[in-house]
Amino acid sequence: MPMHQNLQPSPDTPLGLTRRSFLTKLGVIGGSTAMFGAMDALGLVASPANAAPVDFRPPRSGDLPRGRGPSIVILGAGIAGLTAAYELGKAGYDVTVLEARDRPGGRNWTARGGDTVVETDGTTQRCGFDRGQYMNMGPARIPQHHITIDYCRELGVPLEVFTNANADAYYYQENTSSIDYGQLNGRKIRHRQAKANYFGYVSELLAKALDQNALDDGLSSSDTERLLEFLRSFGGLNQQNLYAGNDRGGYEEDAFPGAGTQAGTPLDAIERSALLQSRVGNYFAFELTWNQAMLMFQPVGGMDRIAVALADAVGRGRITYGAEVLELTNTSGGVRVAYTGNGRATRTIDADYCIATIPPQILKGIPSNLSDEVATALADANPVSTGKIGLQYRRRFWEEDERILGGITNTNMDLGTIWYPSYGYLTPKGVLVGYYNFGGNANAYGALSPAERQARAVSQGAKIHGSPYTEVESSLSVDWLKTPYSEGGWVGWGSGRGPLYERLLEPDGNVYFAGDHLSYYIAWQAGAFESARQTVMDLHDRVTAA
Ligand code: FAD
Ligand code: PHE
């Protein structure tokens, strides 16, 4: 069995590795499909079975004496911190947000021309994208069921469709030291062609088995007839219930249907064994998952429109940027926070309560008198490595030459996936994402200089898109492990969502915690929104019970 399919993690730490090192190794060996599957299995991705929706009871000023709440200092102006400030502020709490960066949003980050990106080792890039071009460095897609959509509605953030699955994007696999992909090694095939062939052959086989009564499954004869009817339709089978190829798979590139006698030449069916050896069918499940199924959405103009709208709603005067938290102290009557103020001088703020939304891998290193239990819990969070590069092109060759308008090409190369922009269709220029990868692959790119990252991504992407892919105008890359104040894309809990995780759902003295890491939507803004709302309710219940 190929390594690719073999790497199904058990719920425990598989192969005797920590979750972190397992995910890291998986990123190297299995490519992003395996990584996604593993993340799902490790509980880094929500599934409907374990994600209990929280019924939000917004705090109301009427619950508070004279409509004024106690003072709350919120650490971090990411989605969780801003949401907490927004909801508490609406109810009359006296909120102050301290944010180390010079902008709102945290991991919700959109880069545009003129922005400077500095990594923890000093690597510095200046974004050279043209006006109107942007790249979502972190979050980029929102499923319809996420609460993120509701906040966009409330805040007036316009949305547009994000194309997460496109029949005309490609799958591309090339041989590795352990896997031979056969005839399709190093050949791109369109999603529609892969699906038509897989669905066709699977349907044909099942139809045959039904015909021979080979399935001992208690199907009644009418169930069998209905199933056959479905298989003929789903698989595009012919009168003999065979899959012989059809136009679902697409047409020869130079023989599309047209006027008059131009019927077009459908692609031949791919030989069955060659198709199975290519393993491209293993990619299909991704777009069926709870969080990745179309339709998906993005804010018009960049994901940071959400953060900016939230920050505006909180009120500029309530957020201090450039305020790096240096120390956190539970005091007898509240909290004291030391942070860098103007001119880097240390300042302190006292408040009745604190909500800490700083990622656990950062928070654990900030001096505090938080309990040992909390310190142990914070240390259980393992940051996940992930990276992206944006490549700006003068010409949208993927649209003009290959007729791909948005969507994602999946590969088993270390670049992971290539994303075509879901905005600005048919305009001259465009920024595509030339790699989005995880674990060891992300680390490998992160270790390179920005120019080397570009060169490596381009040399691989050119295998799919040819010479136009080499004509990059400018690029910008992000290594999330080396991004200050994040130091990871998101986290995985070393011991799952057990007692350590649960400890952080409770306050420590007057300090509460929130963030996507404290949700069943880790790696999603929805997790930050939901977690913040839960914490706001908990805090308000305490205040009003006092
Ligand atoms: P953060 O955004 O990390 O906020 C924490 C804040 O604390 C930051 O602003 C930080 O600057 C600040 N801080 C840190 N240290 C200090 C300090 N010492 N003093 C003061 N402030 C400090 N989500 C989606 O919905 N869709 C997606 O498609 C998606 N894709 C993603 C892709 C990538 C590559 C990444 C990295 C994330 C993605 N996410 C996606 C996840 C999403 O970005 C997060 O879940 C969400 O933004 C987390 O918000 P948060 O407020 O919990 O944390
Ligand atoms: N939410 C992120 C994204 O959609 C990270 C993620 C990737 C989460 C794949 C689950 C599966 O890119």
Coordinates of C-alpha atoms and ligand atoms in Angstrom, one line a residue:
M1 CA 0.0 0.0 0.0
P2 CA 1.4 3.4 -0.9
M3 CA 2.6 5.6 2.0
H4 CA 0.2 8.3 0.8
Q5 CA -2.8 6.2 1.8
N6 CA -1.2 4.4 4.7
L7 CA -0.8 7.4 6.8
Q8 CA -4.1 7.3 8.6
P9 CA -3.5 8.5 12.1
S10 CA -5.0 6.7 15.0
P11 CA -6.8 8.8 17.7
D12 CA -3.7 8.3 19.9
T13 CA -0.3 9.7 19.1
P14 CA 0.4 7.6 16.0
L15 CA 3.7 5.9 15.3
G16 CA 4.7 6.8 18.8
L17 CA 5.1 10.5 17.7
T18 CA 3.7 13.6 19.3
R19 CA 0.8 15.1 17.4
R20 CA 3.1 17.9 16.3
S21 CA 5.9 15.7 15.0
F22 CA 3.4 13.4 13.4
L23 CA 1.8 16.3 11.5
T24 CA 5.2 17.7 10.6
K25 CA 6.3 14.3 9.2
L26 CA 3.0 13.9 7.4
G27 CA 3.5 17.2 5.7
V28 CA 6.8 15.9 4.3
I29 CA 5.6 12.5 3.3
G30 CA 2.0 12.6 2.5
G31 CA 1.4 16.0 0.9
S32 CA -1.5 18.2 1.8
T33 CA -4.3 15.7 1.2
A34 CA -2.9 13.4 3.8
M35 CA -2.3 16.4 6.1
F36 CA -5.9 17.6 5.8
G37 CA -7.2 14.1 6.6
A38 CA -4.9 13.8 9.5
M39 CA -5.9 17.2 10.9
D40 CA -9.5 16.0 10.7
A41 CA -8.7 12.8 12.5
L42 CA -6.7 14.6 15.2
G43 CA -9.7 16.8 15.9
L44 CA -8.1 20.0 14.5
V45 CA -11.1 20.3 12.3
A46 CA -14.6 20.4 13.6
S47 CA -17.0 17.7 12.8
P48 CA -20.8 18.0 13.3
A49 CA -20.7 15.2 15.9
N50 CA -18.5 17.0 18.4
A51 CA -19.1 20.7 17.7
A52 CA -22.0 21.7 19.9
P53 CA -23.4 25.1 18.9
V54 CA -23.4 27.8 21.6
D55 CA -26.6 29.7 22.0
F56 CA -25.3 33.2 22.4
R57 CA -26.9 35.4 25.1
P58 CA -25.4 38.8 24.4
P59 CA -24.7 40.8 27.5
R60 CA -27.2 43.6 27.9
S61 CA -26.6 47.0 29.6
G62 CA -29.8 46.5 31.4
D63 CA -28.2 43.7 33.4
L64 CA -25.5 46.1 34.7
P65 CA -25.9 48.6 37.5
R66 CA -26.5 52.1 35.9
G67 CA -25.7 50.4 32.6
R68 CA -22.0 50.5 33.3
G69 CA -19.9 47.4 33.5
P70 CA -16.6 46.8 35.1
S71 CA -13.3 47.4 33.3
I72 CA -11.9 44.7 31.0
V73 CA -8.5 44.6 29.5
I74 CA -8.4 42.4 26.4
L75 CA -5.1 41.1 25.2
G76 CA -4.9 40.8 21.4
A77 CA -6.9 42.5 18.7
G78 CA -7.4 39.3 16.6
I79 CA -10.9 38.1 15.8
A80 CA -11.4 36.8 19.4
G81 CA -10.2 39.9 21.1
L82 CA -12.1 42.2 18.9
T83 CA -15.3 40.2 19.2
A84 CA -15.1 40.2 23.0
A85 CA -14.5 43.9 22.9
Y86 CA -17.3 44.5 20.5
E87 CA -19.9 42.4 22.4
L88 CA -18.9 43.7 25.9
G89 CA -18.6 47.3 24.6
K90 CA -22.1 47.2 23.2
A91 CA -23.4 46.3 26.7
G92 CA -21.6 49.1 28.4
Y93 CA -18.4 47.5 29.7
D94 CA -15.3 49.6 29.9
V95 CA -13.0 47.7 27.4
T96 CA -9.4 48.4 26.5
V97 CA -7.7 46.2 23.9
L98 CA -3.9 45.9 23.8
E99 CA -2.4 44.7 20.5
A100 CA 1.3 44.2 19.8
R101 CA 0.9 44.6 16.0
D102 CA 0.2 47.9 14.4
R103 CA -3.1 46.7 12.9
P104 CA -6.2 44.8 13.9
G105 CA -6.9 41.2 12.9
G106 CA -3.9 39.1 14.1
R107 CA -3.9 36.1 11.8
N108 CA -6.7 37.7 9.8
W109 CA -4.2 39.5 7.6
T110 CA -4.3 40.8 4.0
A111 CA -1.1 42.0 2.4
R112 CA -1.1 44.8 -0.3
G113 CA 1.6 46.8 -2.1
G114 CA 3.7 48.8 0.2
D115 CA 3.3 46.5 3.3
T116 CA 6.4 45.3 5.1
V117 CA 6.7 41.8 6.4
V118 CA 9.3 41.0 9.0
E119 CA 9.9 37.4 10.3
T120 CA 11.3 36.5 13.7
D121 CA 14.8 35.9 12.3
G122 CA 14.8 39.4 10.7
T123 CA 13.9 38.3 7.2
T124 CA 12.2 41.3 5.7
Q125 CA 10.1 41.7 2.6
R126 CA 8.3 44.6 1.1
C127 CA 5.2 43.8 -0.8
G128 CA 5.4 45.0 -4.4
F129 CA 1.9 44.1 -5.6
D130 CA 0.0 46.6 -7.8
R131 CA -2.8 48.7 -6.4
G132 CA -6.0 46.6 -6.3
Q133 CA -4.1 43.3 -5.9
Y134 CA -3.9 41.6 -2.5
M135 CA -3.1 38.3 -0.9
N136 CA -4.8 36.8 2.2
M137 CA -1.8 35.6 4.2
G138 CA -3.9 33.6 6.6
P139 CA -7.7 33.0 6.4
A140 CA -9.1 33.1 2.9
R141 CA -12.3 31.1 2.8
I142 CA -15.5 31.0 4.8
P143 CA -18.1 28.3 4.7
Q144 CA -21.8 29.3 4.8
H145 CA -22.5 27.8 8.2
H146 CA -19.8 29.7 10.1
I147 CA -20.8 32.5 12.4
T148 CA -18.2 34.6 10.5
I149 CA -20.9 35.1 7.9
D150 CA -23.3 36.5 10.6
Y151 CA -20.7 39.0 11.7
C152 CA -20.2 40.1 8.1
R153 CA -23.9 40.7 7.9
E154 CA -24.0 42.6 11.2
L155 CA -20.9 44.7 10.3
G156 CA -21.9 45.3 6.7
V157 CA -18.9 43.5 5.2
P158 CA -19.8 42.6 1.6
L159 CA -19.1 39.0 0.5
E160 CA -18.4 37.3 -2.8
V161 CA -18.0 33.7 -3.7
F162 CA -14.7 32.1 -3.0
T163 CA -14.1 29.2 -5.4
N164 CA -12.9 26.3 -3.4
A165 CA -13.6 23.7 -6.0
N166 CA -13.4 24.2 -9.7
A167 CA -14.1 21.4 -12.3
D168 CA -11.4 23.0 -14.6
A169 CA -8.6 23.2 -12.0
Y170 CA -6.0 20.4 -12.1
Y171 CA -4.8 17.5 -10.1
Y172 CA -1.1 16.9 -10.6
Q173 CA 0.9 14.0 -9.1
E174 CA 4.5 13.0 -9.8
N175 CA 6.4 10.0 -8.7
T176 CA 8.2 9.9 -5.4
S177 CA 10.8 7.6 -4.1
S178 CA 8.1 5.3 -2.8
I179 CA 5.1 5.8 -5.1
D180 CA 4.8 5.2 -8.8
Y181 CA 1.8 7.1 -10.2
G182 CA 2.0 5.2 -13.5
Q183 CA 0.8 6.7 -16.8
L184 CA -0.4 9.9 -15.0
N185 CA 2.9 10.6 -13.4
G186 CA 3.8 14.2 -14.1
R187 CA 0.6 14.8 -16.1
K188 CA -2.0 17.3 -15.1
I189 CA -5.6 16.3 -15.4
R190 CA -8.7 18.5 -14.8
H191 CA -10.9 17.8 -11.8
R192 CA -13.8 17.1 -14.1
Q193 CA -11.9 14.4 -16.0
A194 CA -10.7 12.7 -12.8
K195 CA -14.2 12.7 -11.3
A196 CA -16.0 11.6 -14.5
N197 CA -13.7 8.6 -14.8
Y198 CA -13.7 7.6 -11.1
F199 CA -17.5 8.0 -10.8
G200 CA -17.9 6.1 -14.0
Y201 CA -15.8 3.1 -13.1
V202 CA -17.0 2.8 -9.6
S203 CA -20.6 3.0 -10.8
E204 CA -19.9 0.4 -13.5
L205 CA -18.4 -2.0 -11.0
L206 CA -21.3 -1.6 -8.6
A207 CA -23.8 -2.1 -11.4
K208 CA -22.1 -5.3 -12.4
A209 CA -22.1 -6.5 -8.8
L210 CA -25.8 -5.8 -8.6
D211 CA -26.5 -7.5 -11.9
Q212 CA -24.8 -10.7 -10.6
N213 CA -26.5 -10.5 -7.3
A214 CA -23.0 -10.4 -5.9
L215 CA -23.9 -8.1 -3.0
D216 CA -25.2 -10.0 0.0
D217 CA -26.7 -6.9 1.5
G218 CA -30.4 -7.5 1.7
L219 CA -31.3 -5.0 -1.0
S220 CA -34.9 -5.6 -2.2
S221 CA -35.4 -5.9 -6.0
S222 CA -36.9 -2.4 -6.2
D223 CA -34.0 -1.0 -4.1
T224 CA -31.6 -2.7 -6.6
E225 CA -33.5 -1.1 -9.5
R226 CA -33.3 2.3 -7.9
L227 CA -29.7 2.0 -7.1
L228 CA -29.0 1.0 -10.7
E229 CA -30.9 4.0 -11.9
F230 CA -28.7 6.2 -9.7
L231 CA -25.5 4.5 -10.8
R232 CA -26.3 5.0 -14.5
S233 CA -26.9 8.7 -13.8
F234 CA -24.1 9.3 -11.4
G235 CA -21.5 7.4 -13.4
G236 CA -22.6 8.4 -16.8
L237 CA -23.0 4.8 -17.8
N238 CA -24.1 3.7 -21.3
Q239 CA -27.0 1.4 -22.2
Q240 CA -25.0 -1.6 -21.2
N241 CA -24.2 -0.1 -17.8
L242 CA -20.6 0.4 -18.8
Y243 CA -18.4 3.5 -18.4
A244 CA -17.0 4.2 -21.8
G245 CA -16.1 7.9 -21.3
N246 CA -18.3 10.8 -22.2
D247 CA -18.2 14.6 -22.3
R248 CA -18.3 15.0 -18.5
G249 CA -14.6 14.4 -18.6
G250 CA -14.2 17.3 -21.0
Y251 CA -13.0 17.7 -24.6
E252 CA -9.7 17.7 -26.4
E253 CA -8.2 21.1 -25.8
D254 CA -8.4 22.0 -29.5
A255 CA -11.7 20.4 -30.2
F256 CA -14.4 22.0 -28.1
P257 CA -18.0 21.9 -29.4
G258 CA -19.1 24.9 -31.5
A259 CA -21.2 26.0 -34.4
G260 CA -22.6 24.0 -37.3
T261 CA -20.9 20.6 -37.6
Q262 CA -18.4 21.2 -34.8
A263 CA -19.5 18.5 -32.4
G264 CA -16.3 18.5 -30.4
T265 CA -14.1 15.6 -29.5
P266 CA -14.7 14.3 -25.9
L267 CA -11.6 13.0 -24.2
D268 CA -11.3 9.2 -24.1
A269 CA -11.9 7.4 -20.9
I270 CA -8.6 7.0 -19.0
E271 CA -7.7 3.3 -18.8
R272 CA -9.0 2.1 -15.4
S273 CA -5.9 0.7 -13.9
A274 CA -3.9 3.8 -14.9
L275 CA -6.6 5.9 -13.2
L276 CA -6.5 3.9 -10.0
Q277 CA -2.7 4.0 -10.0
S278 CA -2.8 7.8 -10.2
R279 CA -4.7 7.9 -6.9
V280 CA -6.2 11.3 -7.8
G281 CA -9.5 10.1 -6.4
N282 CA -8.0 10.5 -3.0
Y283 CA -8.4 14.3 -3.3
F284 CA -12.2 14.2 -3.8
A285 CA -13.2 13.9 -0.2
F286 CA -11.7 17.2 0.8
E287 CA -14.4 19.2 -0.9
L288 CA -17.1 17.1 0.8
T289 CA -16.0 17.9 4.3
W290 CA -18.0 20.0 6.8
N291 CA -16.0 23.1 6.4
Q292 CA -14.7 23.0 2.8
A293 CA -17.8 22.3 0.7
M294 CA -18.9 24.9 -1.8
L295 CA -20.3 27.5 -1.8
M296 CA -17.7 29.3 0.2
F297 CA -17.2 33.0 0.6
Q298 CA -14.7 35.8 1.0
P299 CA -15.0 39.5 1.9
V300 CA -14.8 41.8 -1.1
G301 CA -11.4 43.4 -1.1
G302 CA -9.6 41.1 1.3
M303 CA -10.2 39.1 4.5
D304 CA -9.0 42.0 6.7
R305 CA -12.2 43.8 5.8
I306 CA -13.7 41.8 8.7
A307 CA -11.1 42.9 11.2
V308 CA -11.2 46.5 10.1
A309 CA -15.0 46.6 10.4
L310 CA -14.8 45.0 13.8
A311 CA -12.2 47.4 15.0
D312 CA -14.2 50.3 13.7
A313 CA -17.3 49.0 15.6
V314 CA -15.2 48.6 18.8
G315 CA -14.0 52.2 18.4
R316 CA -10.5 53.3 17.7
G317 CA -10.0 54.9 21.1
R318 CA -10.4 51.6 22.8
I319 CA -7.6 49.8 21.0
T320 CA -4.0 50.5 21.6
Y321 CA -1.7 49.2 18.8
G322 CA 2.0 48.6 19.2
A323 CA 1.2 47.5 22.8
E324 CA 3.2 44.3 23.4
V325 CA 2.1 42.7 26.7
L326 CA 5.1 42.1 28.9
E327 CA 3.6 40.8 32.1
L328 CA 0.2 39.7 33.4
T329 CA -0.7 39.6 37.1
N330 CA -3.8 38.5 38.9
T331 CA -4.2 41.0 41.8
S332 CA -6.4 40.7 44.8
G333 CA -9.1 42.9 43.2
G334 CA -8.5 42.5 39.5
V335 CA -5.6 42.3 37.0
R336 CA -2.5 44.4 36.2
V337 CA -0.9 44.3 32.7
A338 CA 2.4 45.7 31.8
Y339 CA 3.0 46.5 28.1
T340 CA 5.2 48.5 25.8
G341 CA 3.7 52.0 25.3
N342 CA 4.8 54.9 23.2
G343 CA 8.5 55.1 22.7
R344 CA 8.8 51.5 24.0
A345 CA 8.5 52.7 27.6
T346 CA 6.8 50.2 29.8
R347 CA 3.3 51.1 30.9
T348 CA 0.8 49.4 33.1
I349 CA -3.0 49.2 33.1
D350 CA -5.2 47.9 35.9
A351 CA -8.6 46.5 35.2
D352 CA -11.3 44.3 37.0
Y353 CA -10.9 41.5 34.5
C354 CA -8.7 40.4 31.6
I355 CA -9.5 38.3 28.5
A356 CA -6.3 36.9 27.1
T357 CA -6.6 36.0 23.4
I358 CA -2.8 35.8 22.8
P359 CA -2.0 32.4 21.1
P360 CA -1.1 29.8 23.8
Q361 CA 2.4 29.3 22.4
I362 CA 3.1 33.0 22.9
L363 CA 1.1 33.5 26.1
K364 CA 3.1 30.7 27.9
G365 CA 6.3 32.7 27.5
I366 CA 4.9 36.0 29.0
P367 CA 5.8 36.4 32.7
S368 CA 2.7 36.0 34.9
N369 CA 1.4 34.7 38.1
L370 CA -1.1 32.4 36.3
S371 CA -1.5 29.1 38.1
D372 CA 0.8 26.1 37.3
E373 CA -2.2 24.2 35.9
V374 CA -2.8 27.0 33.4
A375 CA 0.9 27.1 32.5
T376 CA 0.8 23.3 31.9
A377 CA -2.3 23.6 29.8
L378 CA -0.8 26.4 27.7
A379 CA 2.3 24.2 27.1
D380 CA 0.1 21.4 25.7
A381 CA -0.7 23.5 22.6
N382 CA 1.6 22.6 19.7
P383 CA 1.9 25.2 16.9
V384 CA 1.3 24.0 13.3
S385 CA 3.7 25.2 10.6
T386 CA 2.1 26.6 7.5
G387 CA 3.2 29.0 4.7
K388 CA 2.0 30.7 1.6
I389 CA 3.4 32.7 -1.3
G390 CA 1.6 35.2 -3.5
L391 CA 2.9 35.5 -7.1
Q392 CA 1.8 38.5 -9.1
Y393 CA 1.6 38.1 -12.9
R394 CA 1.2 40.7 -15.5
R395 CA -1.2 38.4 -17.4
R396 CA -3.8 36.0 -16.1
F397 CA -2.6 33.1 -18.2
W398 CA -4.5 30.6 -16.1
E399 CA -7.7 32.4 -17.2
E400 CA -6.7 33.3 -20.8
D401 CA -4.8 30.2 -21.8
E402 CA -6.3 27.5 -19.5
R403 CA -9.7 28.8 -18.7
I404 CA -9.4 28.4 -15.0
L405 CA -11.4 31.2 -13.3
G406 CA -10.7 30.8 -9.6
G407 CA -10.3 27.5 -7.7
I408 CA -7.5 25.3 -6.6
T409 CA -5.0 22.9 -8.2
N410 CA -4.0 20.1 -6.0
T411 CA -0.5 18.5 -6.2
N412 CA 1.6 16.1 -4.4
M413 CA 4.6 18.5 -4.7
D414 CA 5.9 20.3 -1.7
L415 CA 4.0 23.5 -2.8
G416 CA 0.8 21.7 -1.8
T417 CA -1.8 23.7 -3.7
I418 CA -2.0 26.5 -6.2
W419 CA -4.9 29.0 -5.7
Y420 CA -6.3 31.1 -8.6
P421 CA -7.7 34.4 -7.4
S422 CA -11.5 34.5 -6.8
Y423 CA -11.6 38.2 -7.6
G424 CA -10.7 40.5 -10.5
Y425 CA -11.6 37.9 -13.2
L426 CA -10.7 39.0 -16.7
T427 CA -8.6 42.0 -15.6
P428 CA -5.0 42.1 -16.8
K429 CA -3.1 41.3 -13.7
G430 CA -3.6 38.8 -10.9
V431 CA -2.0 37.4 -7.7
L432 CA -2.2 33.7 -7.3
V433 CA -1.1 31.6 -4.3
G434 CA 1.9 29.6 -5.5
Y435 CA 2.2 27.5 -2.4
Y436 CA 0.0 26.8 0.6
N437 CA 1.6 24.0 2.6
F438 CA 2.0 22.6 6.1
G439 CA 4.4 20.8 8.4
G440 CA 7.7 19.8 6.9
N441 CA 6.9 21.3 3.5
A442 CA 6.2 24.7 5.1
N443 CA 9.4 24.5 7.1
A444 CA 11.4 23.7 4.0
Y445 CA 10.2 26.8 2.3
G446 CA 10.4 28.9 5.4
A447 CA 14.1 28.0 5.7
L448 CA 14.8 29.7 2.4
S449 CA 15.2 33.4 1.5
P450 CA 12.1 35.0 0.0
A451 CA 13.8 34.9 -3.5
E452 CA 14.6 31.2 -3.1
R453 CA 11.0 30.5 -2.0
Q454 CA 9.8 32.2 -5.1
A455 CA 12.3 30.3 -7.3
R456 CA 11.3 26.9 -5.8
A457 CA 7.6 27.5 -6.0
V458 CA 7.9 28.7 -9.6
S459 CA 10.0 25.9 -10.8
Q460 CA 7.4 23.4 -9.5
G461 CA 4.3 25.3 -10.6
A462 CA 5.9 25.7 -14.1
K463 CA 5.5 21.9 -14.4
I464 CA 1.8 22.5 -14.5
H465 CA 1.5 25.9 -16.2
G466 CA 4.6 26.0 -18.4
S467 CA 6.7 29.1 -19.3
P468 CA 4.1 31.8 -18.5
Y469 CA 4.4 30.7 -14.8
T470 CA 8.0 31.9 -14.8
E471 CA 7.1 35.5 -15.6
V472 CA 6.5 36.6 -12.0
E473 CA 6.3 40.3 -11.5
S474 CA 6.6 40.2 -7.7
S475 CA 6.1 37.9 -4.8
L476 CA 5.4 37.9 -1.1
S477 CA 5.6 34.9 1.2
V478 CA 4.7 34.2 4.8
D479 CA 6.1 31.6 7.2
W480 CA 3.6 31.5 10.0
L481 CA 6.0 29.8 12.4
K482 CA 8.3 32.7 12.0
T483 CA 5.6 35.4 12.1
P484 CA 6.0 37.5 15.3
Y485 CA 3.0 37.4 17.7
S486 CA 1.7 34.2 16.0
E487 CA 4.6 31.7 15.8
G488 CA 2.3 29.1 14.2
G489 CA -0.7 29.0 11.9
W490 CA -2.8 27.5 14.6
V491 CA -2.3 24.8 17.3
G492 CA -3.0 21.2 17.9
W493 CA -3.6 20.0 21.5
G494 CA -1.0 17.4 22.5
S495 CA -3.5 15.6 24.7
G496 CA -6.6 16.3 22.7
R497 CA -9.5 18.3 24.1
G498 CA -9.0 16.7 27.5
P499 CA -8.6 18.2 31.0
L500 CA -5.7 20.6 30.0
Y501 CA -7.8 22.1 27.2
E502 CA -10.8 22.3 29.5
R503 CA -8.7 24.1 32.2
L504 CA -8.5 27.0 29.8
L505 CA -12.2 27.2 29.4
E506 CA -12.3 28.4 33.0
P507 CA -10.9 31.6 34.3
D508 CA -7.7 31.7 36.4
G509 CA -8.6 34.3 39.0
N510 CA -9.7 37.3 37.1
V511 CA -8.1 36.2 33.8
Y512 CA -10.2 34.6 31.1
F513 CA -9.0 33.0 27.9
A514 CA -10.4 33.0 24.3
G515 CA -9.3 32.2 20.8
D516 CA -9.8 29.6 18.1
H517 CA -7.6 27.2 20.0
L518 CA -10.4 27.0 22.6
S519 CA -13.0 25.8 20.1
Y520 CA -13.9 22.9 17.8
Y521 CA -13.1 25.2 14.9
I522 CA -9.3 25.4 15.3
A523 CA -7.8 27.0 12.2
W524 CA -11.0 28.9 11.5
Q525 CA -12.1 32.4 12.4
A526 CA -15.4 30.9 13.5
G527 CA -13.5 29.3 16.4
A528 CA -12.3 32.7 17.5
F529 CA -15.8 34.2 17.2
E530 CA -17.5 31.4 19.0
S531 CA -14.9 31.2 21.8
A532 CA -15.0 34.9 22.4
R533 CA -18.8 34.8 22.7
Q534 CA -18.6 31.9 25.2
T535 CA -16.1 33.8 27.3
V536 CA -18.2 37.0 27.1
M537 CA -21.2 35.1 28.4
D538 CA -19.2 33.4 31.2
L539 CA -17.7 36.8 32.3
H540 CA -21.1 38.5 32.2
D541 CA -22.7 35.8 34.2
R542 CA -20.0 36.3 36.9
V543 CA -20.4 40.0 36.9
T544 CA -24.2 40.0 37.1
A545 CA -24.2 37.2 39.8
A546 CA -21.9 39.2 42.0
Ligands
FAD1 P1 -5.1 35.7 16.6 O1 -5.6 36.2 15.3 O2 -3.7 35.0 16.6 O3 -5.1 36.9 17.6 C1 -4.2 37.0 18.7 C2 -3.7 38.5 18.8 O4 -2.8 38.6 19.9 C3 -2.9 38.9 17.6 O5 -3.5 40.1 17.0 C4 -1.5 39.1 18.1 O6 -0.8 40.1 17.4 C5 -1.8 39.5 19.5 N1 -0.6 39.3 20.4 C6 0.2 38.2 20.4 N2 1.2 38.4 21.3 C7 0.9 39.6 21.9 C8 1.5 40.3 23.0 N3 2.6 39.9 23.6 N4 0.9 41.5 23.3 C9 -0.2 42.0 22.7 N5 -0.8 41.3 21.7 C10 -0.2 40.1 21.3 N6 -9.8 30.9 9.2 C11 -10.9 30.9 8.3 O7 -12.0 31.3 8.8 N7 -10.8 30.6 7.0 C12 -9.7 30.2 6.5 O8 -9.6 30.0 5.3 C13 -8.5 30.2 7.3 N8 -7.3 29.9 6.8 C14 -6.2 30.1 7.5 C15 -4.9 29.9 6.8 C16 -3.8 30.2 7.5 C17 -2.5 30.1 6.8 C18 -3.8 30.6 8.9 C19 -2.6 30.9 9.6 C20 -5.1 30.7 9.6 C21 -6.3 30.4 8.8 N9 -7.5 30.6 9.4 C22 -8.6 30.5 8.7 C23 -7.6 30.6 10.9 C24 -7.9 32.1 11.4 O9 -6.9 32.9 10.9 C25 -7.8 32.0 13.0 O10 -8.6 31.0 13.5 C26 -8.3 33.3 13.6 O11 -7.9 34.4 12.9 C27 -7.8 33.3 15.1 O12 -8.1 34.5 15.7 P2 -7.7 34.7 17.3 O13 -8.2 36.0 17.7 O14 -8.1 33.5 18.1 O15 -6.1 34.7 17.2
PHE2 N1 -9.0 26.8 7.8 C1 -7.7 26.7 7.1 C2 -8.0 26.6 5.6 O1 -9.2 26.3 5.2 C3 -6.9 25.5 7.6 C4 -7.4 24.2 7.2 C5 -7.1 23.6 6.1 C6 -8.3 23.6 8.1 C7 -7.6 22.3 5.8 C8 -8.8 22.3 7.8 C9 -8.5 21.7 6.6 O2 -7.1 26.7 4.8

